PDB file of C-alpha atoms in Angstrom:
ATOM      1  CA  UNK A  27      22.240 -19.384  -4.769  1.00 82.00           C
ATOM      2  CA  UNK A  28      22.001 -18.020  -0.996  1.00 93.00           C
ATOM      3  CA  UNK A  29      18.444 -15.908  -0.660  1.00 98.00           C
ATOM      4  CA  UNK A  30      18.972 -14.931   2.909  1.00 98.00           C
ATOM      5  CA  UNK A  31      16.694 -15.772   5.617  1.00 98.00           C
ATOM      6  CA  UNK A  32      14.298 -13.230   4.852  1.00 98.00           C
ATOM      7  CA  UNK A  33      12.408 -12.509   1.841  1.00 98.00           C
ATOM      8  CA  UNK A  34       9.926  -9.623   1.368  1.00 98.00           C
ATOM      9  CA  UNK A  35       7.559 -11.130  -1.268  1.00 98.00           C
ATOM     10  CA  UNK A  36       6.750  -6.837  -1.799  1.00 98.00           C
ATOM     11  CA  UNK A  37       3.802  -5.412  -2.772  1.00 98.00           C
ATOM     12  CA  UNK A  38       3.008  -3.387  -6.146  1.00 98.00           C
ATOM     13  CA  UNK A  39       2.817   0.047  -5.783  1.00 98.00           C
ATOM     14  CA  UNK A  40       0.384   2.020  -7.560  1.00 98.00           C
ATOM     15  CA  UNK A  41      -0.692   5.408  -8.322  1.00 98.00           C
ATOM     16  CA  UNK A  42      -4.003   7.666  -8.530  1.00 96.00           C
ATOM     17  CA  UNK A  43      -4.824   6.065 -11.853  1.00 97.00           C
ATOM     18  CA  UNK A  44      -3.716   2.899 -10.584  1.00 98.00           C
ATOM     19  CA  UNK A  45      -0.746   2.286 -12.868  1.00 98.00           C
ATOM     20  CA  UNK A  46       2.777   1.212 -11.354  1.00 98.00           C
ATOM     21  CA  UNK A  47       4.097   3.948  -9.256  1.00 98.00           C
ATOM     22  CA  UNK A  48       8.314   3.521 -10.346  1.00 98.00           C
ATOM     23  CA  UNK A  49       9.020   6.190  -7.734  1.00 98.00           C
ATOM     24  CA  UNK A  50       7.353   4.594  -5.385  1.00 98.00           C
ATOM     25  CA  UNK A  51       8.709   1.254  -6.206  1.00 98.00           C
ATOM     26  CA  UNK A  52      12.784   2.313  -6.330  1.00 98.00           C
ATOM     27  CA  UNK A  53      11.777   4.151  -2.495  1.00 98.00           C
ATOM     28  CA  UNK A  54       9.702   0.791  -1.572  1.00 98.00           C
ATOM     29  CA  UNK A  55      13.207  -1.377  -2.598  1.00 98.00           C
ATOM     30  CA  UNK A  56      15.459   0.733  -0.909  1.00 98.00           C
ATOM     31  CA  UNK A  57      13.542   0.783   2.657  1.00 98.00           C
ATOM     32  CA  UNK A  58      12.804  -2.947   2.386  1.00 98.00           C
ATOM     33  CA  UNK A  59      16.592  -3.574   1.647  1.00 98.00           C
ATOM     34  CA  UNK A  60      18.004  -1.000   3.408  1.00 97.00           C
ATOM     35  CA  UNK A  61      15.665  -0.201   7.134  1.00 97.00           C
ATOM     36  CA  UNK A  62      14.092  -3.593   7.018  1.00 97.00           C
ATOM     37  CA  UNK A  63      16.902  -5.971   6.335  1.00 97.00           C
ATOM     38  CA  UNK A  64      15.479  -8.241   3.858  1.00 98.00           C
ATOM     39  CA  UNK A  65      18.030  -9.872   2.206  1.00 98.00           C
ATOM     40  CA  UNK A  66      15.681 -11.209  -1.133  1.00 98.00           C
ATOM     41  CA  UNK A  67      12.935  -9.486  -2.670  1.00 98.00           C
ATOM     42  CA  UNK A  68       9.836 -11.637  -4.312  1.00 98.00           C
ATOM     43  CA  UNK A  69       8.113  -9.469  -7.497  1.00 98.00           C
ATOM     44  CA  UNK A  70       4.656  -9.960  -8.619  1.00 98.00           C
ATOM     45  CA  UNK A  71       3.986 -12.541  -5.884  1.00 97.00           C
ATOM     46  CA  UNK A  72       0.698 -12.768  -4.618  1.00 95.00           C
ATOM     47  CA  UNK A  73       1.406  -9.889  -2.456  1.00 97.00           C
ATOM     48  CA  UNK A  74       2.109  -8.043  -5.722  1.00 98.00           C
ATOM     49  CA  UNK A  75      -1.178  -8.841  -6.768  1.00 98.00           C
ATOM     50  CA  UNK A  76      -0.057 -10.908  -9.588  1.00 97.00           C
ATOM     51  CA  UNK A  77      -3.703 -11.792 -10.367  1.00 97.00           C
ATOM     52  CA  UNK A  78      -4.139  -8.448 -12.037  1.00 98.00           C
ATOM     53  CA  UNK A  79      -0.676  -7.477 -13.633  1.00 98.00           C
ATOM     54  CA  UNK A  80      -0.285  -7.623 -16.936  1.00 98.00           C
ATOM     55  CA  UNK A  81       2.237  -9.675 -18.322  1.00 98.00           C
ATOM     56  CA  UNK A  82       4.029  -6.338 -20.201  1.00 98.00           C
ATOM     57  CA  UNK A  83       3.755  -5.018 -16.661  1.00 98.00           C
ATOM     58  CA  UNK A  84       4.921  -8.139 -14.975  1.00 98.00           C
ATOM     59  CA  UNK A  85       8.348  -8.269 -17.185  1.00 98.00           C
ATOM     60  CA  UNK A  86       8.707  -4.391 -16.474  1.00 98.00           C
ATOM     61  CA  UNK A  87       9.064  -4.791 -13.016  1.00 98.00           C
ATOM     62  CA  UNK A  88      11.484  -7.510 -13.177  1.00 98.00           C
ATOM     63  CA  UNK A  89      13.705  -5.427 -15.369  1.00 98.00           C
ATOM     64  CA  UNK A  90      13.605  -2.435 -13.051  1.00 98.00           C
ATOM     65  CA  UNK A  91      13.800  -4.249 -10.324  1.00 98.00           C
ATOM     66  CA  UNK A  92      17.111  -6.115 -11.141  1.00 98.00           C
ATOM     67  CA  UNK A  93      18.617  -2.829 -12.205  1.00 98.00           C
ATOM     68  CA  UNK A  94      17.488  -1.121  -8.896  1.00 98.00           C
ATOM     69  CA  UNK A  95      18.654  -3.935  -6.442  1.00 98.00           C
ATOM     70  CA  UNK A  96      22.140  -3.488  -8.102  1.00 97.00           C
ATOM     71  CA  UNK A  97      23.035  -6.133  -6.059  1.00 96.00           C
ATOM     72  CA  UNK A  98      22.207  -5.486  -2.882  1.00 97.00           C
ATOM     73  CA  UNK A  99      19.566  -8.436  -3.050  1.00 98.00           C
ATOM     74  CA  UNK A 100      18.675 -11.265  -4.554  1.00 98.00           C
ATOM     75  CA  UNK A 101      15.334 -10.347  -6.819  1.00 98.00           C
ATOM     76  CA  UNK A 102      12.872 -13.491  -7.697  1.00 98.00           C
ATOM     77  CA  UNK A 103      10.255 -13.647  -9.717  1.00 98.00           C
ATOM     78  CA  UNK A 104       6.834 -14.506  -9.482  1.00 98.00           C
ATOM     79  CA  UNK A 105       6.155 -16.600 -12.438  1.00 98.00           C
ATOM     80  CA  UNK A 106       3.981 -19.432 -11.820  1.00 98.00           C
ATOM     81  CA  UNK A 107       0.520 -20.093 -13.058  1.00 97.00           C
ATOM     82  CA  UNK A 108      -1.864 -22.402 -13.683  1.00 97.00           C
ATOM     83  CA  UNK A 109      -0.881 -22.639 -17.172  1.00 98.00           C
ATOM     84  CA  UNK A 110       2.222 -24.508 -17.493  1.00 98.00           C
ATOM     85  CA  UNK A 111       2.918 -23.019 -21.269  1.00 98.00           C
ATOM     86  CA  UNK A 112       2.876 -20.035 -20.266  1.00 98.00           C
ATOM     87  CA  UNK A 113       4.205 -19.985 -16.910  1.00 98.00           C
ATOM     88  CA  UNK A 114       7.379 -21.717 -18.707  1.00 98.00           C
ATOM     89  CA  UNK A 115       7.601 -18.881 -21.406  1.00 98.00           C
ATOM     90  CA  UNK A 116       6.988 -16.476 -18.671  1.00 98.00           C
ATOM     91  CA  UNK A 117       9.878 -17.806 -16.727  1.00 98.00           C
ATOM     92  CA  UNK A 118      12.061 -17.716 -20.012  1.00 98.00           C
ATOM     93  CA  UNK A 119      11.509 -14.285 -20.081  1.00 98.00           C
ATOM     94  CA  UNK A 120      12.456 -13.430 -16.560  1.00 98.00           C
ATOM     95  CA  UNK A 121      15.565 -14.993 -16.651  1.00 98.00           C
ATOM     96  CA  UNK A 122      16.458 -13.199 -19.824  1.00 98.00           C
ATOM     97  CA  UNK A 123      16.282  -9.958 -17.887  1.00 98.00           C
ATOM     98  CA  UNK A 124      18.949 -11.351 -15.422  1.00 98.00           C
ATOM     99  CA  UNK A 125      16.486 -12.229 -12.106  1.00 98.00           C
ATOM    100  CA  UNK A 126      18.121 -14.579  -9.537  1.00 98.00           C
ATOM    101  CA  UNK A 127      15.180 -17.119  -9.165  1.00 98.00           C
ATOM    102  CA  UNK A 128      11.990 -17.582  -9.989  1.00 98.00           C
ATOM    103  CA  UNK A 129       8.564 -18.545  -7.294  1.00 98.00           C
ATOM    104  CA  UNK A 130       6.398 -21.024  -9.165  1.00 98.00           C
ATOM    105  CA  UNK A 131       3.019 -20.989  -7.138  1.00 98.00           C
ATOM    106  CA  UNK A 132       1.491 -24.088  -7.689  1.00 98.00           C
ATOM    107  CA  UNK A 133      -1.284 -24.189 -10.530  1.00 98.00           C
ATOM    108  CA  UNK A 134      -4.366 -22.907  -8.974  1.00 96.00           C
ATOM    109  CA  UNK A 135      -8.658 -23.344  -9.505  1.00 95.00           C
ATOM    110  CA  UNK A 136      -7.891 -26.583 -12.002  1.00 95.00           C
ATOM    111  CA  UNK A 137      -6.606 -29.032  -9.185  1.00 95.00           C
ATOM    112  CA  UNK A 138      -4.004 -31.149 -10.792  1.00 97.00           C
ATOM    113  CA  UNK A 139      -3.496 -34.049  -9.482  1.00 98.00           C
ATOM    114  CA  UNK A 140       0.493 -34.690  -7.506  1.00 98.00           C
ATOM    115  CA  UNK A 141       1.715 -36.286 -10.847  1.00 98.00           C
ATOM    116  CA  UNK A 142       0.847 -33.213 -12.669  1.00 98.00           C
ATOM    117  CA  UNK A 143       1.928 -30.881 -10.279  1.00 98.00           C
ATOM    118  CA  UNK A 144       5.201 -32.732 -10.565  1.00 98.00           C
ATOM    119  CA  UNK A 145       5.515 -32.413 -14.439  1.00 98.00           C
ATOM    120  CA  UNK A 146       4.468 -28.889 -13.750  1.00 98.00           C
ATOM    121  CA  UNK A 147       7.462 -27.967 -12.063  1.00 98.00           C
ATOM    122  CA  UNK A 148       9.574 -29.853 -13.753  1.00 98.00           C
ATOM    123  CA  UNK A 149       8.546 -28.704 -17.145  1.00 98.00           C
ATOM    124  CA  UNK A 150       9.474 -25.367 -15.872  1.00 98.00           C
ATOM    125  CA  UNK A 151      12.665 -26.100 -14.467  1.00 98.00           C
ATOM    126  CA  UNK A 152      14.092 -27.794 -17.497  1.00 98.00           C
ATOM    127  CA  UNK A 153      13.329 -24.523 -19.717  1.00 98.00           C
ATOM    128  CA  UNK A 154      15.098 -22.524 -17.628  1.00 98.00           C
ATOM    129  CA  UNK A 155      18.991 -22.416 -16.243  1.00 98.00           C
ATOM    130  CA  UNK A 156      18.202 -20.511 -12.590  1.00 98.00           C
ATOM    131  CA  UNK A 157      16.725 -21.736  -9.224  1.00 98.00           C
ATOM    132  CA  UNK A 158      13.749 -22.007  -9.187  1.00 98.00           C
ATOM    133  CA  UNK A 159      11.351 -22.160  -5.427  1.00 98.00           C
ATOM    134  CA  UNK A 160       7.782 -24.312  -5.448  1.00 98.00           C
ATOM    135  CA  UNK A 161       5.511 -22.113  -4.026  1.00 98.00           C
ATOM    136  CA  UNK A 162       2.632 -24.379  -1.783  1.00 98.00           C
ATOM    137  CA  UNK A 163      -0.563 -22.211  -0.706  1.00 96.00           C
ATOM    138  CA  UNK A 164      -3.503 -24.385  -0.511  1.00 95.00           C
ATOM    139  CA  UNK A 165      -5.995 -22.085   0.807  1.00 91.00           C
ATOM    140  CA  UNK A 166      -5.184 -19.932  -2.345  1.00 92.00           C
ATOM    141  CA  UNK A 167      -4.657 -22.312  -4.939  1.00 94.00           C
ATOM    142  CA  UNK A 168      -7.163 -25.331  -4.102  1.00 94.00           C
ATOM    143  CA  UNK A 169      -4.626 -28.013  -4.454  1.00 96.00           C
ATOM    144  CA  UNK A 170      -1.581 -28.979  -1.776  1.00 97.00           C
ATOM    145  CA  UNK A 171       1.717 -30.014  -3.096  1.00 98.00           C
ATOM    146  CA  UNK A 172       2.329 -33.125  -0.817  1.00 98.00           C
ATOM    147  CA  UNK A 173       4.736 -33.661   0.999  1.00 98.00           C
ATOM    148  CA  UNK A 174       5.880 -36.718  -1.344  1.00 98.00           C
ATOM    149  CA  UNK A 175       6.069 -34.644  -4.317  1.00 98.00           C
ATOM    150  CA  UNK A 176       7.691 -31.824  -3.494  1.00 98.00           C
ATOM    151  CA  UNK A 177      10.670 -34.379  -2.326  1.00 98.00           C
ATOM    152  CA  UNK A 178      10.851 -35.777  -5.759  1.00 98.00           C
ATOM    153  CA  UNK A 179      10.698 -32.025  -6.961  1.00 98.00           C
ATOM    154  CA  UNK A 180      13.465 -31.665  -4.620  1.00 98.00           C
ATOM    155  CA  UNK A 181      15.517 -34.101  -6.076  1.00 98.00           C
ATOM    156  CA  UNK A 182      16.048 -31.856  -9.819  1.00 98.00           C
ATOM    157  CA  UNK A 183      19.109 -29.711  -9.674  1.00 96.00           C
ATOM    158  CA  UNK A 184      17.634 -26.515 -10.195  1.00 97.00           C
ATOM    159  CA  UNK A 185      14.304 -26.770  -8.107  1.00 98.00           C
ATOM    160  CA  UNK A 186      15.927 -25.831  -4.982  1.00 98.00           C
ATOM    161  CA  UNK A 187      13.634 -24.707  -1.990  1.00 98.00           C
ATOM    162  CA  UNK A 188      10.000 -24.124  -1.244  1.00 98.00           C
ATOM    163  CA  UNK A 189       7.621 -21.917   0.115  1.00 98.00           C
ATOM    164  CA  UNK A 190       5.654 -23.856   2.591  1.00 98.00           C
ATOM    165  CA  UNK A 191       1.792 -22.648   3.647  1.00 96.00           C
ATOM    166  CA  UNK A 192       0.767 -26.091   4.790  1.00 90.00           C
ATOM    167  CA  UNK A 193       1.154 -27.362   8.528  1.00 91.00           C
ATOM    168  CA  UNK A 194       4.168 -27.894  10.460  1.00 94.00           C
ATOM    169  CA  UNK A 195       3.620 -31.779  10.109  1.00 96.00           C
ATOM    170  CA  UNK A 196       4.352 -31.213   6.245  1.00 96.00           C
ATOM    171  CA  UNK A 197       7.003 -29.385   6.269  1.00 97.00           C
ATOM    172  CA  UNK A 198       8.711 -31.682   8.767  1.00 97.00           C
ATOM    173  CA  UNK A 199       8.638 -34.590   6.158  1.00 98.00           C
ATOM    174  CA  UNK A 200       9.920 -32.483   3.638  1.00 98.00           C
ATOM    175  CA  UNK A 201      12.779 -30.890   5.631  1.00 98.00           C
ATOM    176  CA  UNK A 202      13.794 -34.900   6.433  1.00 97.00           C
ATOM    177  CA  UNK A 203      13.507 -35.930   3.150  1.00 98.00           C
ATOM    178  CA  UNK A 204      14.385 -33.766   0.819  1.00 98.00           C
ATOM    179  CA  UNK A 205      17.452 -33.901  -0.832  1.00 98.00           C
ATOM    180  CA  UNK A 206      20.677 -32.165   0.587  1.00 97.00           C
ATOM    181  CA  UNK A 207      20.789 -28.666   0.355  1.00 97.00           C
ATOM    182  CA  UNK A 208      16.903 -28.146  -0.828  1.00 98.00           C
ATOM    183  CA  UNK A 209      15.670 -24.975   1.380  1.00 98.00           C
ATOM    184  CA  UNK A 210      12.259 -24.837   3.026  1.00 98.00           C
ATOM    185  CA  UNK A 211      10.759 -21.617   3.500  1.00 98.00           C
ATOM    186  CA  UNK A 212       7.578 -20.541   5.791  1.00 98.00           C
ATOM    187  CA  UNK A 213       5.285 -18.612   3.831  1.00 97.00           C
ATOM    188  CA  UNK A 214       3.356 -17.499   7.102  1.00 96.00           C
ATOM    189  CA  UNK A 215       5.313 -14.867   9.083  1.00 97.00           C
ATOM    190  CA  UNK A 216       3.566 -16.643  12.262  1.00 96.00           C
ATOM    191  CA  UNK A 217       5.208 -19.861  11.355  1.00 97.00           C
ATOM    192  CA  UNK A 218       8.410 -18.268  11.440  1.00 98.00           C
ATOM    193  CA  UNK A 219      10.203 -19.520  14.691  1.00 98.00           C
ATOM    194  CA  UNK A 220       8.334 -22.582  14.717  1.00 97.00           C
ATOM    195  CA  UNK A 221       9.492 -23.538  11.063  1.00 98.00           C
ATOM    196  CA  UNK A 222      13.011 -22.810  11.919  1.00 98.00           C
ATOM    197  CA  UNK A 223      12.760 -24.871  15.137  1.00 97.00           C
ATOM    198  CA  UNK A 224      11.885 -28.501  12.765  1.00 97.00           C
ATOM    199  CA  UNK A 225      14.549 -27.382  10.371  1.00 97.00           C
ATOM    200  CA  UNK A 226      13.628 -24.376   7.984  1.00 98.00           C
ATOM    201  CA  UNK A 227      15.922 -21.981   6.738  1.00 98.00           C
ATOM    202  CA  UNK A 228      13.841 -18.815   6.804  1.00 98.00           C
ATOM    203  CA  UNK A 229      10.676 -16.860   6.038  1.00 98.00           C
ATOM    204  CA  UNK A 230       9.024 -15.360   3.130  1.00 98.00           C
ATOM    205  CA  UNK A 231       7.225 -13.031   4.494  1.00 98.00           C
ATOM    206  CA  UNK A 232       4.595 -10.406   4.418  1.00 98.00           C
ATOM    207  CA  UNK A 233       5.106  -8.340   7.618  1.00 98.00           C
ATOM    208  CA  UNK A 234       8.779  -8.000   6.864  1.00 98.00           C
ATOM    209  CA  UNK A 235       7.742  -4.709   4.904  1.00 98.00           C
ATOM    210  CA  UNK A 236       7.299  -3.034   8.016  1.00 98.00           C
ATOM    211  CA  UNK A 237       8.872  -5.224  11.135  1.00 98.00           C
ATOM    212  CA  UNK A 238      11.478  -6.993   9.160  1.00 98.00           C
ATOM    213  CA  UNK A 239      14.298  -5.848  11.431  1.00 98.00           C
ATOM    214  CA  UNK A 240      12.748  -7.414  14.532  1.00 98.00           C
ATOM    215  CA  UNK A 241      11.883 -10.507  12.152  1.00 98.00           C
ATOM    216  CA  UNK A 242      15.559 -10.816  11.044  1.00 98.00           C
ATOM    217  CA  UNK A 243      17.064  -9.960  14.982  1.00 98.00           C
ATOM    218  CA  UNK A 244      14.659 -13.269  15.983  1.00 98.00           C
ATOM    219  CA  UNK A 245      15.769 -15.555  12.919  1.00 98.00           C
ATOM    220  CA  UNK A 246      19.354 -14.663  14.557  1.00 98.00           C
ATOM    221  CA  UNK A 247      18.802 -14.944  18.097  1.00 98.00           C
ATOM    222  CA  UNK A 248      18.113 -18.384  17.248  1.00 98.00           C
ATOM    223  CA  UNK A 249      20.266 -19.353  14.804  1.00 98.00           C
ATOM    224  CA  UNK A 250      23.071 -17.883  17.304  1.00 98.00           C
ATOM    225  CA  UNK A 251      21.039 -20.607  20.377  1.00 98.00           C
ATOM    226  CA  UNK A 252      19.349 -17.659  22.337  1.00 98.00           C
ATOM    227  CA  UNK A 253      15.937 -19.448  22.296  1.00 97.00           C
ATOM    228  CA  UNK A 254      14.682 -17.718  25.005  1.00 98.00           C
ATOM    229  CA  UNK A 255      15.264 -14.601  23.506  1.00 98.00           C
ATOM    230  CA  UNK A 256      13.849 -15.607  19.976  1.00 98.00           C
ATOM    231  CA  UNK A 257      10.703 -16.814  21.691  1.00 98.00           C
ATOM    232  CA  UNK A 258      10.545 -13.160  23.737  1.00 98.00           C
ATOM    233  CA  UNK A 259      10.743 -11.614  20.402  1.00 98.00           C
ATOM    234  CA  UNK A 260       7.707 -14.344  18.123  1.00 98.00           C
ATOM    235  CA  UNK A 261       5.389 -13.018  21.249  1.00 98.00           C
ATOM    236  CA  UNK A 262       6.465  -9.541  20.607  1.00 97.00           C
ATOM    237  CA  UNK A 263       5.847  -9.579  17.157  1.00 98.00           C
ATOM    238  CA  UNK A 264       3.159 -12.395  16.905  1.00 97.00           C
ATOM    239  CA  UNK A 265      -0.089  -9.562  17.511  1.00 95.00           C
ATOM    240  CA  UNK A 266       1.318  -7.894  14.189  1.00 96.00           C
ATOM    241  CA  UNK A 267       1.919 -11.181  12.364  1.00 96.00           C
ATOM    242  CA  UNK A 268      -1.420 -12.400  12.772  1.00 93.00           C
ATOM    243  CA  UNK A 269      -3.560  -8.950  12.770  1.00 92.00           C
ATOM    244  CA  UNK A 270      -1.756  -8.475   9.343  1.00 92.00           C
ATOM    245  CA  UNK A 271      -3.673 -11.464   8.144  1.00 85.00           C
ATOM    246  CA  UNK A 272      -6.795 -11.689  10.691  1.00 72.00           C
ATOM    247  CA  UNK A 273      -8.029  -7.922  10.573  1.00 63.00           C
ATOM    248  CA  UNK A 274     -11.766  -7.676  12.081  1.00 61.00           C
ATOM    249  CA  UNK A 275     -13.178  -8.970   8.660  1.00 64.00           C
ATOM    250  CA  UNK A 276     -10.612 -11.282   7.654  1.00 75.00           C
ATOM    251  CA  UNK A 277      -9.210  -8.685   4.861  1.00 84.00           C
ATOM    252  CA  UNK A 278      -7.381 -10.400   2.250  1.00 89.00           C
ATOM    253  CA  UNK A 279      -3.928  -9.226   1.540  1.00 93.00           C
ATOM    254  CA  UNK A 280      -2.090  -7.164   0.447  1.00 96.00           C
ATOM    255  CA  UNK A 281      -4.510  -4.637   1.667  1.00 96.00           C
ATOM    256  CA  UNK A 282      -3.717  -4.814   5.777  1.00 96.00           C
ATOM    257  CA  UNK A 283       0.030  -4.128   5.090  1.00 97.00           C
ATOM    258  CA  UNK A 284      -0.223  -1.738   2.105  1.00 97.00           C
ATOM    259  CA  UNK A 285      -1.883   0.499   4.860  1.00 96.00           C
ATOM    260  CA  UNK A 286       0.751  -0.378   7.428  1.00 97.00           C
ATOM    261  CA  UNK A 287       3.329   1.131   4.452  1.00 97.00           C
ATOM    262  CA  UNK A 288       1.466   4.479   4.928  1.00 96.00           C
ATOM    263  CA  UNK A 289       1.972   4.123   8.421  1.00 93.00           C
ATOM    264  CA  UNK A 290       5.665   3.975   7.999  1.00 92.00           C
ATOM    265  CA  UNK A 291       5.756   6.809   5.637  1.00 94.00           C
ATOM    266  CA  UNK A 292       5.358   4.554   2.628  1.00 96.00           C
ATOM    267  CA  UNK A 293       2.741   5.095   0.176  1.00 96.00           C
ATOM    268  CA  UNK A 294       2.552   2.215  -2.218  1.00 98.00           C
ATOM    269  CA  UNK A 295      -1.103   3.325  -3.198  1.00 97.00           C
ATOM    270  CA  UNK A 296      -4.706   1.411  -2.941  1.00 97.00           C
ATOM    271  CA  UNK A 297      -5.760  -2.306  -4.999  1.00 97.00           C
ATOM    272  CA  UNK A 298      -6.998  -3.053  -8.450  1.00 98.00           C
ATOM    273  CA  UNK A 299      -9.918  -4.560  -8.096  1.00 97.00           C
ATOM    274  CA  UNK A 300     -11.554  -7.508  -7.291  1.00 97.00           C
ATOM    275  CA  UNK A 301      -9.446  -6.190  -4.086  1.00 96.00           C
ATOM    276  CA  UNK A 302     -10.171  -3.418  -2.023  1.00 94.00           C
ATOM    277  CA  UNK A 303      -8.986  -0.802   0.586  1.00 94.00           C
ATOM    278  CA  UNK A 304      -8.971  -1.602   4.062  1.00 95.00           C
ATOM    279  CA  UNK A 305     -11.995   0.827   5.882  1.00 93.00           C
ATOM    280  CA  UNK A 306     -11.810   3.390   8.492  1.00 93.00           C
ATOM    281  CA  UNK A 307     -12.853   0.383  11.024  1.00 92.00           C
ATOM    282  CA  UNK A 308      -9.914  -1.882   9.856  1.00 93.00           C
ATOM    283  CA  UNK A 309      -7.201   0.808   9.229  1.00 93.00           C
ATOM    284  CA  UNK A 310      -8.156   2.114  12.815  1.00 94.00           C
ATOM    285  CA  UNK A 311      -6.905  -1.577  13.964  1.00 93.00           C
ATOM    286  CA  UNK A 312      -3.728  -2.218  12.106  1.00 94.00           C
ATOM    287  CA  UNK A 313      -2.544   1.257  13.379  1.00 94.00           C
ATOM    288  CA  UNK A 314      -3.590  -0.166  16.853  1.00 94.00           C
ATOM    289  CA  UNK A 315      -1.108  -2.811  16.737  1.00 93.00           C
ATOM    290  CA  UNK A 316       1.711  -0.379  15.897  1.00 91.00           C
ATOM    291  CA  UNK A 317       0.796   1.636  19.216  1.00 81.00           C
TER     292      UNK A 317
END
């Protein structure tokens, strides 16, 4: 299964009574696939504020989803939890309704230690026929999937890339030593050029909502040996990568680039709760770095 380079994990949209906005998700699809160039789409990631979907809700978006790409993307779901029952049964149903892969964030707030991590993922994996991408976030989740572990992961057919928020040291052991054909992924749009420089295959990525065209001419300026240009376009883009993530009070996403949608003509709607809106202050700086 080829996911592309870049992969919008995409954002929820909502409306007034902060339900799922289906409008506004079928526009959101087409302008990620179609004006930014992403060539996979993650639903009910993190950005898609997993936390508070329901599970009904989750499984309705990766039905309409599916049926909306129509093919012109890969669609992967974000099944993973820190319940491996249920993120198995969860990832049963998902591939019933026909999605191309599933994101398995690594189990989060009760710590497991690397062994159970690895019969985590691989209780997952063998209850379910499609690929299936580790998802590593430490600062989220509380617990790092080594290095070591996720090249054993690597190692079952079906497990076959990750999404790598740990240092560039890590993912340099794991793109030498995983097995052939195992993808590594940045999961921090900063990370992007350097990650592909020690051997990563592409991004999946925030910011690619709203500069994903500019993300996707840099992944091919280098893949095509113009590493001069590449590097012209990281500095280019690197004031939106980071102020994405970094606004003045740190704001957690998906708030910074919900309101960088709006900015772009997208409304994908405000945050359920324990999130929140960006304020006047912050919005007033994310528009500043589209100036």
């Amino acid at each position: 299964m080829d996911y592309g380079r870049l992969i919008a994990a995409m954002v929820t949209p909502f409306d007034s009574e902060m339900k799922i906005d289906w409008n506004q998700a079928a526009n959101l699809m087409d302008y990620l696939i179609e004006e930014q160039s992403n060539d996979s789409l993650v639903i009910c990631g993190t950005t898609g504020e997993s936390p508070t979907l329901t599970e009904e809700e989750k499984l309705k978006m990766f039905e309409f989803a599916v049926k909306h790409a129509n093919g012109r993307c890969k669609i992967i779901a974000g099944t993973g939890s820190n319940d491996t029952a249920h993120t198995v049964h969860l990832s049963k149903e998902a591939e019933k309704l026909g999605v191309d892969g599933l994101l398995l964030v690594a189990p989060y707030y009760n710590r497991p230690s690397q062994e159970g991590l690895y019969q985590h993922y691989t209780a997952v994996a063998e209850a379910v026929s499609i690929p299936c991408i580790i998802y590593n976030v430490p600062g989220r989740t509380g617990v790092n999937v080594d290095a070591d572990t996720t090249i054993r992961l690597s190692q079952i057919d079906n497990i076959v890339a990750t999404k790598e928020c740990a240092d560039l040291d890590q993912l340099t052991e794991i793109v030498a030593g995983a097995a052939d054909g195992f993808r590594v992924y940045s999961g921090e749009d900063n990370m992007t050029l350097p990650a592909l420089a020690i051997g990563a295959h592409g991004v999946i990525s925030v910011a690619s909502h709203v500069i994903g065209k500019d993300m996707k001419t840099m992944i091919d300026c280098y893949l095509q040996g113009d590493v001069r240009a590449a590097a012209q376009m990281h500095s280019k883009l690197h004031p939106i990568f980071k102020g994405l993530f970094f606004c003045p009070h740190r704001v957690p996403n998906p708030a910074p680039v919900k309101h960088a949608l709006r900015i772009r003509g997208i409304d994908a709607g405000g945050l359920r709760l324990p999130l929140m809106n960006v304020t006047e202050e912050e919005g007033r700086f994310i528009e500043s770095l589209f100036d």
